[in-house]
mmCIF file of C-alpha atoms in Angstrom:
data_model
loop_
_atom_site.group_PDB
_atom_site.id
_atom_site.type_symbol
_atom_site.label_atom_id
_atom_site.label_comp_id
_atom_site.label_asym_id
_atom_site.label_seq_id
_atom_site.Cartn_x
_atom_site.Cartn_y
_atom_site.Cartn_z
ATOM 1 C CA MET O 1143 -0.002 -0.003 -0.002
ATOM 2 C CA SER O 1144 1.148 3.527 -0.723
ATOM 3 C CA ILE O 1145 1.473 6.094 2.066
ATOM 4 C CA GLU O 1146 -1.709 7.755 0.823
ATOM 5 C CA GLU O 1147 -3.563 4.450 0.859
ATOM 6 C CA LEU O 1148 -2.507 3.925 4.462
ATOM 7 C CA ALA O 1149 -4.213 7.175 5.473
ATOM 8 C CA ARG O 1150 -7.862 7.331 6.514
ATOM 9 C CA LYS O 1151 -10.159 7.920 3.554
ATOM 10 C CA ASN O 1152 -11.724 11.050 5.002
ATOM 11 C CA VAL O 1153 -8.240 12.560 5.393
ATOM 12 C CA ARG O 1154 -7.268 11.611 1.825
ATOM 13 C CA ASP O 1155 -10.377 13.390 0.568
ATOM 14 C CA LEU O 1156 -10.080 16.363 2.914
ATOM 15 C CA THR O 1157 -9.599 19.899 1.609
ATOM 16 C CA PRO O 1158 -7.658 21.692 4.347
ATOM 17 C CA TYR O 1159 -8.753 25.071 5.653
ATOM 18 C CA GLN O 1160 -7.424 27.739 3.324
ATOM 19 C CA SER O 1161 -5.896 30.100 5.861
ATOM 20 C CA ALA O 1162 -4.597 33.497 4.813
ATOM 21 C CA ARG O 1163 -1.000 32.287 4.998
ATOM 22 C CA ARG O 1164 -1.700 29.154 2.972
ATOM 23 C CA LEU O 1165 -3.258 31.260 0.231
ATOM 24 C CA GLY O 1166 -0.023 33.238 0.097
ATOM 25 C CA GLY O 1167 0.517 36.453 -1.810
ATOM 26 C CA LYS O 1168 3.421 38.907 -1.896
ATOM 27 C CA GLY O 1169 1.717 42.041 -0.695
ATOM 28 C CA ASP O 1170 2.678 44.821 1.659
ATOM 29 C CA VAL O 1171 -0.917 45.579 2.703
ATOM 30 C CA TRP O 1172 -2.225 42.449 4.444
ATOM 31 C CA LEU O 1173 -5.958 42.802 5.008
ATOM 32 C CA ASN O 1174 -7.075 39.178 4.619
ATOM 33 C CA ALA O 1175 -6.703 37.581 8.057
ATOM 34 C CA ASN O 1176 -8.461 39.977 10.485
ATOM 35 C CA GLU O 1177 -5.239 40.613 12.370
ATOM 36 C CA PHE O 1178 -4.400 43.817 14.225
ATOM 37 C CA PRO O 1179 -2.259 45.837 11.803
ATOM 38 C CA THR O 1180 0.685 46.703 14.068
ATOM 39 C CA ALA O 1181 2.798 44.694 16.515
ATOM 40 C CA VAL O 1182 2.479 44.857 20.295
ATOM 41 C CA SER O 1183 5.652 44.555 22.362
ATOM 42 C CA PHE O 1184 6.113 42.237 25.359
ATOM 43 C CA ASP O 1185 9.122 41.272 27.500
ATOM 44 C CA LEU O 1186 9.479 37.618 28.450
ATOM 45 C CA SER O 1187 9.766 37.154 32.199
ATOM 46 C CA GLN O 1188 9.674 33.350 32.424
ATOM 47 C CA GLN O 1189 13.069 31.827 31.637
ATOM 48 C CA ALA O 1190 12.730 28.268 33.011
ATOM 49 C CA LEU O 1191 12.420 26.708 29.561
ATOM 50 C CA ASN O 1192 14.063 23.476 30.724
ATOM 51 C CA ARG O 1193 10.813 22.545 32.511
ATOM 52 C CA TYR O 1194 7.463 21.584 30.997
ATOM 53 C CA PRO O 1195 4.791 24.260 31.435
ATOM 54 C CA GLU O 1196 1.585 23.895 33.432
ATOM 55 C CA CYS O 1197 -1.223 22.244 31.468
ATOM 56 C CA GLN O 1198 -3.467 25.200 32.366
ATOM 57 C CA PRO O 1199 -1.213 28.105 33.404
ATOM 58 C CA LYS O 1200 -2.641 29.530 36.637
ATOM 59 C CA ALA O 1201 -2.011 33.207 35.898
ATOM 60 C CA VAL O 1202 -3.553 32.954 32.431
ATOM 61 C CA ILE O 1203 -6.649 31.126 33.667
ATOM 62 C CA GLU O 1204 -7.206 33.446 36.618
ATOM 63 C CA ASN O 1205 -6.688 36.595 34.569
ATOM 64 C CA TYR O 1206 -9.055 35.437 31.840
ATOM 65 C CA ALA O 1207 -11.691 34.310 34.316
ATOM 66 C CA GLN O 1208 -11.633 37.748 35.924
ATOM 67 C CA TYR O 1209 -11.821 39.420 32.518
ATOM 68 C CA ALA O 1210 -14.761 37.227 31.408
ATOM 69 C CA GLY O 1211 -16.623 37.401 34.713
ATOM 70 C CA LEU O 1212 -16.413 33.652 35.344
ATOM 71 C CA LYS O 1213 -14.770 31.244 37.796
ATOM 72 C CA PRO O 1214 -11.345 29.796 36.874
ATOM 73 C CA GLU O 1215 -12.967 26.338 36.778
ATOM 74 C CA GLN O 1216 -15.074 27.567 33.830
ATOM 75 C CA VAL O 1217 -12.068 28.514 31.682
ATOM 76 C CA LEU O 1218 -9.831 26.336 29.494
ATOM 77 C CA VAL O 1219 -6.902 27.749 27.518
ATOM 78 C CA SER O 1220 -5.721 26.133 24.290
ATOM 79 C CA ARG O 1221 -3.698 26.624 21.107
ATOM 80 C CA GLY O 1222 -6.074 29.160 19.633
ATOM 81 C CA ALA O 1223 -9.855 28.892 19.602
ATOM 82 C CA ASP O 1224 -9.407 26.448 16.724
ATOM 83 C CA GLU O 1225 -8.205 23.829 19.194
ATOM 84 C CA GLY O 1226 -11.332 24.516 21.252
ATOM 85 C CA ILE O 1227 -13.469 23.705 18.195
ATOM 86 C CA GLU O 1228 -11.660 20.369 17.852
ATOM 87 C CA LEU O 1229 -11.710 19.466 21.552
ATOM 88 C CA LEU O 1230 -15.499 19.788 21.635
ATOM 89 C CA ILE O 1231 -15.852 17.388 18.711
ATOM 90 C CA ARG O 1232 -13.376 14.934 20.230
ATOM 91 C CA ALA O 1233 -15.092 14.962 23.609
ATOM 92 C CA PHE O 1234 -18.745 14.920 22.534
ATOM 93 C CA CYS O 1235 -19.037 13.359 19.064
ATOM 94 C CA GLU O 1236 -18.802 9.656 18.271
ATOM 95 C CA PRO O 1237 -17.281 9.259 14.766
ATOM 96 C CA GLY O 1238 -19.707 7.633 12.346
ATOM 97 C CA LYS O 1239 -22.628 8.215 14.687
ATOM 98 C CA ASP O 1240 -22.960 11.834 15.856
ATOM 99 C CA ALA O 1241 -22.975 15.077 13.875
ATOM 100 C CA ILE O 1242 -22.239 18.757 14.270
ATOM 101 C CA LEU O 1243 -24.285 21.558 12.699
ATOM 102 C CA PHE O 1244 -23.484 25.100 11.575
ATOM 103 C CA CYS O 1245 -25.030 27.793 9.381
ATOM 104 C CA PRO O 1246 -23.080 29.023 6.348
ATOM 105 C CA PRO O 1247 -21.799 31.443 5.325
ATOM 106 C CA THR O 1248 -19.529 31.154 8.354
ATOM 107 C CA TYR O 1249 -16.083 30.139 9.590
ATOM 108 C CA GLY O 1250 -14.548 27.252 7.654
ATOM 109 C CA MET O 1251 -12.866 25.349 10.488
ATOM 110 C CA TYR O 1252 -16.098 23.789 11.785
ATOM 111 C CA SER O 1253 -16.378 21.547 8.720
ATOM 112 C CA VAL O 1254 -12.634 20.859 8.483
ATOM 113 C CA SER O 1255 -12.449 19.797 12.146
ATOM 114 C CA ALA O 1256 -15.468 17.502 11.795
ATOM 115 C CA GLU O 1257 -14.070 15.872 8.652
ATOM 116 C CA THR O 1258 -10.685 15.379 10.312
ATOM 117 C CA PHE O 1259 -12.296 13.324 13.090
ATOM 118 C CA GLY O 1260 -14.685 11.428 10.840
ATOM 119 C CA VAL O 1261 -17.746 13.213 12.232
ATOM 120 C CA GLU O 1262 -20.680 14.166 10.023
ATOM 121 C CA TYR O 1263 -21.370 17.866 9.586
ATOM 122 C CA ARG O 1264 -24.741 19.281 8.646
ATOM 123 C CA THR O 1265 -25.398 22.758 7.326
ATOM 124 C CA VAL O 1266 -28.449 24.968 7.575
ATOM 125 C CA PRO O 1267 -27.991 28.016 5.334
ATOM 126 C CA ALA O 1268 -28.547 31.303 7.094
ATOM 127 C CA LEU O 1269 -31.508 33.472 6.160
ATOM 128 C CA GLU O 1270 -31.141 36.385 3.736
ATOM 129 C CA ASN O 1271 -30.098 38.678 6.582
ATOM 130 C CA TRP O 1272 -27.625 35.988 7.762
ATOM 131 C CA GLN O 1273 -29.611 35.266 10.901
ATOM 132 C CA LEU O 1274 -30.470 31.721 12.024
ATOM 133 C CA ASP O 1275 -33.154 29.683 10.263
ATOM 134 C CA LEU O 1276 -34.461 28.203 13.509
ATOM 135 C CA GLN O 1277 -37.110 25.940 11.993
ATOM 136 C CA ALA O 1278 -34.620 24.436 9.548
ATOM 137 C CA ILE O 1279 -32.182 23.876 12.418
ATOM 138 C CA ALA O 1280 -34.884 22.138 14.452
ATOM 139 C CA ASP O 1281 -35.606 19.854 11.500
ATOM 140 C CA LYS O 1282 -31.944 18.727 11.321
ATOM 141 C CA LEU O 1283 -31.098 18.339 15.018
ATOM 142 C CA ASP O 1284 -31.615 14.589 15.305
ATOM 143 C CA GLY O 1285 -28.218 13.062 16.069
ATOM 144 C CA VAL O 1286 -26.483 16.452 16.369
ATOM 145 C CA LYS O 1287 -24.253 16.823 19.439
ATOM 146 C CA VAL O 1288 -22.669 20.246 18.811
ATOM 147 C CA VAL O 1289 -24.101 23.355 17.112
ATOM 148 C CA TYR O 1290 -21.557 26.048 16.189
ATOM 149 C CA VAL O 1291 -22.780 29.641 15.856
ATOM 150 C CA CYS O 1292 -20.271 32.400 15.106
ATOM 151 C CA SER O 1293 -21.357 35.740 16.602
ATOM 152 C CA PRO O 1294 -20.320 38.220 15.350
ATOM 153 C CA ASN O 1295 -20.253 36.019 12.294
ATOM 154 C CA ASN O 1296 -17.173 35.613 10.138
ATOM 155 C CA PRO O 1297 -17.210 36.693 7.308
ATOM 156 C CA THR O 1298 -20.504 38.631 7.339
ATOM 157 C CA GLY O 1299 -19.781 40.705 10.446
ATOM 158 C CA GLN O 1300 -23.201 40.773 12.138
ATOM 159 C CA ILE O 1301 -24.299 39.732 15.629
ATOM 160 C CA ILE O 1302 -26.733 36.828 15.855
ATOM 161 C CA ASN O 1303 -30.088 37.892 17.310
ATOM 162 C CA PRO O 1304 -29.945 37.133 21.087
ATOM 163 C CA GLN O 1305 -33.561 35.942 21.147
ATOM 164 C CA ASP O 1306 -32.732 33.420 18.410
ATOM 165 C CA PHE O 1307 -29.867 32.178 20.566
ATOM 166 C CA ARG O 1308 -32.353 31.647 23.412
ATOM 167 C CA VAL O 1309 -34.688 29.677 21.173
ATOM 168 C CA LEU O 1310 -31.754 27.569 19.955
ATOM 169 C CA LEU O 1311 -30.582 26.938 23.508
ATOM 170 C CA GLU O 1312 -34.062 25.820 24.566
ATOM 171 C CA MET O 1313 -34.490 23.454 21.611
ATOM 172 C CA THR O 1314 -31.077 21.838 22.259
ATOM 173 C CA ARG O 1315 -31.364 21.538 26.055
ATOM 174 C CA GLY O 1316 -30.453 17.977 27.050
ATOM 175 C CA LYS O 1317 -29.613 17.089 23.435
ATOM 176 C CA ALA O 1318 -26.610 19.081 22.204
ATOM 177 C CA LEU O 1319 -24.073 21.761 23.046
ATOM 178 C CA VAL O 1320 -24.471 25.216 21.539
ATOM 179 C CA VAL O 1321 -21.097 26.833 20.888
ATOM 180 C CA ALA O 1322 -21.029 30.619 20.515
ATOM 181 C CA ASP O 1323 -17.808 31.481 18.678
ATOM 182 C CA GLU O 1324 -16.985 34.958 20.003
ATOM 183 C CA ALA O 1325 -13.606 35.513 18.353
ATOM 184 C CA TYR O 1326 -14.570 39.120 17.568
ATOM 185 C CA ILE O 1327 -16.583 39.936 20.698
ATOM 186 C CA GLU O 1328 -14.197 42.639 21.928
ATOM 187 C CA PHE O 1329 -15.478 44.844 19.107
ATOM 188 C CA CYS O 1330 -19.056 44.534 20.460
ATOM 189 C CA PRO O 1331 -18.685 43.388 24.106
ATOM 190 C CA GLN O 1332 -22.329 44.055 24.897
ATOM 191 C CA ALA O 1333 -23.260 41.024 22.763
ATOM 192 C CA THR O 1334 -21.365 38.371 24.741
ATOM 193 C CA LEU O 1335 -23.249 35.329 26.015
ATOM 194 C CA THR O 1336 -20.870 34.492 28.868
ATOM 195 C CA GLY O 1337 -23.465 35.669 31.384
ATOM 196 C CA TRP O 1338 -25.848 32.977 30.104
ATOM 197 C CA ILE O 1339 -23.662 29.976 30.999
ATOM 198 C CA ALA O 1340 -25.178 29.652 34.499
ATOM 199 C CA GLU O 1341 -28.664 29.444 32.961
ATOM 200 C CA TYR O 1342 -27.684 27.171 30.074
ATOM 201 C CA PRO O 1343 -25.086 24.553 31.145
ATOM 202 C CA HIS O 1344 -24.920 23.302 27.536
ATOM 203 C CA LEU O 1345 -23.731 26.722 26.289
ATOM 204 C CA VAL O 1346 -20.030 26.995 25.384
ATOM 205 C CA VAL O 1347 -18.268 30.233 24.408
ATOM 206 C CA LEU O 1348 -15.049 30.355 22.363
ATOM 207 C CA ARG O 1349 -12.653 33.302 22.625
ATOM 208 C CA THR O 1350 -9.205 34.252 21.330
ATOM 209 C CA LEU O 1351 -6.307 36.664 21.824
ATOM 210 C CA SER O 1352 -5.749 36.806 18.042
ATOM 211 C CA LYS O 1353 -7.955 39.783 17.183
ATOM 212 C CA ALA O 1354 -8.467 42.716 19.563
ATOM 213 C CA PHE O 1355 -5.559 41.596 21.759
ATOM 214 C CA ALA O 1356 -3.294 41.797 18.666
ATOM 215 C CA LEU O 1357 -1.703 38.404 19.349
ATOM 216 C CA ALA O 1358 -2.554 36.262 16.316
ATOM 217 C CA GLY O 1359 1.006 34.922 16.300
ATOM 218 C CA LEU O 1360 0.679 33.731 19.892
ATOM 219 C CA ARG O 1361 -2.001 31.094 19.095
ATOM 220 C CA CYS O 1362 -3.873 31.391 22.365
ATOM 221 C CA GLY O 1363 -7.598 30.785 22.712
ATOM 222 C CA PHE O 1364 -10.150 30.075 25.432
ATOM 223 C CA THR O 1365 -13.161 27.842 25.948
ATOM 224 C CA LEU O 1366 -15.653 29.151 28.497
ATOM 225 C CA ALA O 1367 -18.296 26.766 29.798
ATOM 226 C CA SER O 1368 -19.820 25.039 32.800
ATOM 227 C CA GLU O 1369 -17.406 23.212 35.086
ATOM 228 C CA ASP O 1370 -18.771 19.882 33.793
ATOM 229 C CA VAL O 1371 -17.905 20.725 30.178
ATOM 230 C CA ILE O 1372 -14.429 21.979 31.100
ATOM 231 C CA ALA O 1373 -13.734 18.812 33.114
ATOM 232 C CA LEU O 1374 -14.537 16.664 30.066
ATOM 233 C CA LEU O 1375 -12.371 18.774 27.758
ATOM 234 C CA MET O 1376 -9.487 18.442 30.211
ATOM 235 C CA LYS O 1377 -9.583 14.690 29.534
ATOM 236 C CA VAL O 1378 -8.791 15.110 25.841
ATOM 237 C CA ILE O 1379 -6.559 18.201 25.679
ATOM 238 C CA ALA O 1380 -2.824 17.744 25.094
ATOM 239 C CA PRO O 1381 -0.647 17.576 28.226
ATOM 240 C CA TYR O 1382 1.095 20.910 27.557
ATOM 241 C CA PRO O 1383 -1.059 22.934 25.158
ATOM 242 C CA LEU O 1384 0.684 26.277 25.812
ATOM 243 C CA SER O 1385 4.430 26.843 25.744
ATOM 244 C CA THR O 1386 5.951 28.827 28.606
ATOM 245 C CA PRO O 1387 6.590 31.974 26.484
ATOM 246 C CA VAL O 1388 2.987 31.908 25.213
ATOM 247 C CA ALA O 1389 1.606 31.639 28.742
ATOM 248 C CA ASP O 1390 3.928 34.419 29.890
ATOM 249 C CA ILE O 1391 2.763 36.842 27.198
ATOM 250 C CA ALA O 1392 -0.897 35.844 27.544
ATOM 251 C CA ALA O 1393 -0.839 36.576 31.281
ATOM 252 C CA GLN O 1394 0.629 40.013 30.593
ATOM 253 C CA ALA O 1395 -1.939 40.738 27.876
ATOM 254 C CA LEU O 1396 -4.732 39.875 30.322
ATOM 255 C CA SER O 1397 -3.450 42.091 33.139
ATOM 256 C CA PRO O 1398 -5.461 45.266 33.866
ATOM 257 C CA LEU O 1399 -2.863 47.253 31.902
ATOM 258 C CA GLY O 1400 -3.072 44.832 28.987
ATOM 259 C CA ILE O 1401 -6.868 44.914 28.906
ATOM 260 C CA ASN O 1402 -6.887 48.723 28.894
ATOM 261 C CA ALA O 1403 -4.443 48.680 25.982
ATOM 262 C CA MET O 1404 -6.719 46.241 24.135
ATOM 263 C CA ARG O 1405 -9.695 48.573 24.610
ATOM 264 C CA ASP O 1406 -7.658 51.462 23.209
ATOM 265 C CA ARG O 1407 -6.882 49.349 20.148
ATOM 266 C CA VAL O 1408 -10.562 48.520 19.719
ATOM 267 C CA ALA O 1409 -11.450 52.235 19.775
ATOM 268 C CA GLN O 1410 -8.799 52.831 17.122
ATOM 269 C CA ILE O 1411 -10.154 50.064 14.894
ATOM 270 C CA LEU O 1412 -13.767 51.218 15.244
ATOM 271 C CA GLU O 1413 -12.779 54.740 14.194
ATOM 272 C CA GLU O 1414 -10.832 53.394 11.216
ATOM 273 C CA ARG O 1415 -13.702 51.084 10.276
ATOM 274 C CA GLN O 1416 -16.110 53.992 10.067
ATOM 275 C CA TYR O 1417 -13.695 55.965 7.893
ATOM 276 C CA LEU O 1418 -13.262 53.053 5.489
ATOM 277 C CA ILE O 1419 -17.016 52.369 5.278
ATOM 278 C CA THR O 1420 -17.772 56.035 4.541
ATOM 279 C CA GLN O 1421 -15.158 56.205 1.801
ATOM 280 C CA LEU O 1422 -16.102 52.877 0.190
ATOM 281 C CA ARG O 1423 -19.756 53.840 -0.186
ATOM 282 C CA ASP O 1424 -18.687 56.603 -2.577
ATOM 283 C CA ILE O 1425 -16.725 54.365 -4.987
ATOM 284 C CA ALA O 1426 -18.168 53.336 -8.371
ATOM 285 C CA CYS O 1427 -17.261 49.625 -8.286
ATOM 286 C CA VAL O 1428 -18.646 49.165 -4.752
ATOM 287 C CA GLU O 1429 -22.231 47.916 -4.886
ATOM 288 C CA GLN O 1430 -22.813 47.396 -1.162
ATOM 289 C CA VAL O 1431 -20.944 47.785 2.131
ATOM 290 C CA PHE O 1432 -22.480 45.624 4.851
ATOM 291 C CA ASP O 1433 -22.742 46.733 8.468
ATOM 292 C CA SER O 1434 -20.121 45.208 10.748
ATOM 293 C CA GLU O 1435 -19.565 44.672 14.474
ATOM 294 C CA THR O 1436 -16.009 43.416 13.937
ATOM 295 C CA ASN O 1437 -12.537 44.443 12.735
ATOM 296 C CA TYR O 1438 -13.428 43.691 9.096
ATOM 297 C CA ILE O 1439 -16.104 44.638 6.617
ATOM 298 C CA LEU O 1440 -17.801 42.661 3.877
ATOM 299 C CA VAL O 1441 -18.150 44.464 0.554
ATOM 300 C CA ARG O 1442 -19.968 43.485 -2.635
ATOM 301 C CA LEU O 1443 -18.277 44.781 -5.769
ATOM 302 C CA THR O 1444 -18.832 44.812 -9.504
ATOM 303 C CA ALA O 1445 -16.488 42.264 -11.148
ATOM 304 C CA SER O 1446 -15.173 41.323 -7.705
ATOM 305 C CA SER O 1447 -12.814 38.587 -8.918
ATOM 306 C CA ALA O 1448 -11.107 40.980 -11.323
ATOM 307 C CA VAL O 1449 -10.914 43.651 -8.617
ATOM 308 C CA PHE O 1450 -9.473 41.138 -6.148
ATOM 309 C CA LYS O 1451 -6.771 40.150 -8.660
ATOM 310 C CA SER O 1452 -6.030 43.767 -9.539
ATOM 311 C CA LEU O 1453 -5.471 44.729 -5.913
ATOM 312 C CA TRP O 1454 -3.520 41.494 -5.292
ATOM 313 C CA ASP O 1455 -1.149 42.477 -8.099
ATOM 314 C CA GLN O 1456 -0.723 45.865 -6.417
ATOM 315 C CA GLY O 1457 0.260 44.206 -3.147
ATOM 316 C CA ILE O 1458 -3.101 44.718 -1.449
ATOM 317 C CA ILE O 1459 -4.218 41.303 -0.180
ATOM 318 C CA LEU O 1460 -7.940 40.951 0.632
ATOM 319 C CA ARG O 1461 -10.052 37.833 1.272
ATOM 320 C CA ASP O 1462 -12.231 36.564 -1.578
ATOM 321 C CA GLN O 1463 -15.612 35.270 -0.339
ATOM 322 C CA ASN O 1464 -17.184 34.419 -3.710
ATOM 323 C CA LYS O 1465 -17.311 30.686 -2.976
ATOM 324 C CA GLN O 1466 -19.278 31.109 0.255
ATOM 325 C CA PRO O 1467 -23.050 30.588 0.028
ATOM 326 C CA SER O 1468 -24.918 33.855 -0.659
ATOM 327 C CA LEU O 1469 -21.665 35.858 -0.910
ATOM 328 C CA SER O 1470 -21.263 36.081 -4.672
ATOM 329 C CA GLY O 1471 -19.329 39.201 -5.564
ATOM 330 C CA CYS O 1472 -18.105 39.751 -2.001
ATOM 331 C CA LEU O 1473 -14.658 40.516 -0.634
ATOM 332 C CA ARG O 1474 -13.744 40.794 3.053
ATOM 333 C CA ILE O 1475 -11.480 43.648 4.073
ATOM 334 C CA THR O 1476 -9.683 43.667 7.424
ATOM 335 C CA ILE O 1477 -9.476 47.083 9.077
ATOM 336 C CA GLY O 1478 -5.833 48.163 8.951
ATOM 337 C CA THR O 1479 -4.016 51.426 9.535
ATOM 338 C CA ARG O 1480 -5.174 54.702 7.966
ATOM 339 C CA ASP O 1481 -2.429 54.395 5.332
ATOM 340 C CA GLU O 1482 -3.575 50.858 4.474
ATOM 341 C CA SER O 1483 -7.193 51.979 4.273
ATOM 342 C CA GLN O 1484 -6.172 54.753 1.932
ATOM 343 C CA ARG O 1485 -4.281 52.310 -0.296
ATOM 344 C CA VAL O 1486 -7.470 50.247 -0.644
ATOM 345 C CA ILE O 1487 -9.634 53.309 -1.289
ATOM 346 C CA ASP O 1488 -7.294 54.737 -3.922
ATOM 347 C CA ALA O 1489 -6.914 51.370 -5.671
ATOM 348 C CA LEU O 1490 -10.661 50.798 -5.827
ATOM 349 C CA ARG O 1491 -11.314 54.325 -7.107
ATOM 350 C CA ALA O 1492 -8.881 53.617 -9.934
ATOM 351 C CA GLU O 1493 -10.773 50.484 -11.024
ATOM 352 C CA LYS O 1494 -12.641 50.819 -14.334
ATOM 353 C CA VAL O 1495 -16.192 49.451 -14.193
#
């Protein structure tokens, strides 16, 4: 047998998640990965690299619990929120028997993680306004163990209606987990569901330091849930999920000083987002700029594929969303610096339509 034949069939057939770095490009304006546009400086204080780190670094857990308004026993830290997505499937879904469910257009790692573990995934397309189709979800829940809902949703940028979340949580009670992926919640903190965990023990919230905390390169994420859920995830997580330098920087980022700095960055991004939206709405090739509660905006353009390629060739790297359901003609633009925004604006104004 060849090496490929030795592999599991679902892995042989798997299309990996096309991350911004995998897609490549040789630009100098990187607006395709929803990163913070400038680097944040930290000094490493932990030098005992000859020892294995704690499985769940105490300072990181305690700082995040205080930030999120939860008990430390309700917090699990992992290698990005992506690992949290996988841990939930590993702990709660029996391959070949159980399923997960999500509502496209949305984040692509839900399907990739399910396929990797041989777990069925079901999709319920979002409504025209990208809110949940609750009746269609109810019709597909049989055998579903985990429902993933991204809010604010990537790539569309809108918050999911809180009342719809309540309906979903009631219909899944005793049947499935509901996972609210809040990777972008710092840009709209009033929309968080962390305060609901006490009422709904099957609610799980995913968070990350990659966006508003400006630490995408750190790969540090959090799963927030009832103590029972966290205890089960602790059975399947790797022995040392965070390296010592990662834990060191994460603890600093989650200090009161670090959180204040994050909120200053959020204010900066929100101001820049409004500037970019205002300018884009006055450009000929821009058909629609969608409202956003995040650090990116979704834009529908005339001849979007040609525009995407034109800007790519100019070193302006955006994210093409044409292949996502209901997003024909759409590009996603991360909010960068004012200079980067101006590069995008000037390039789009120069496009011939």
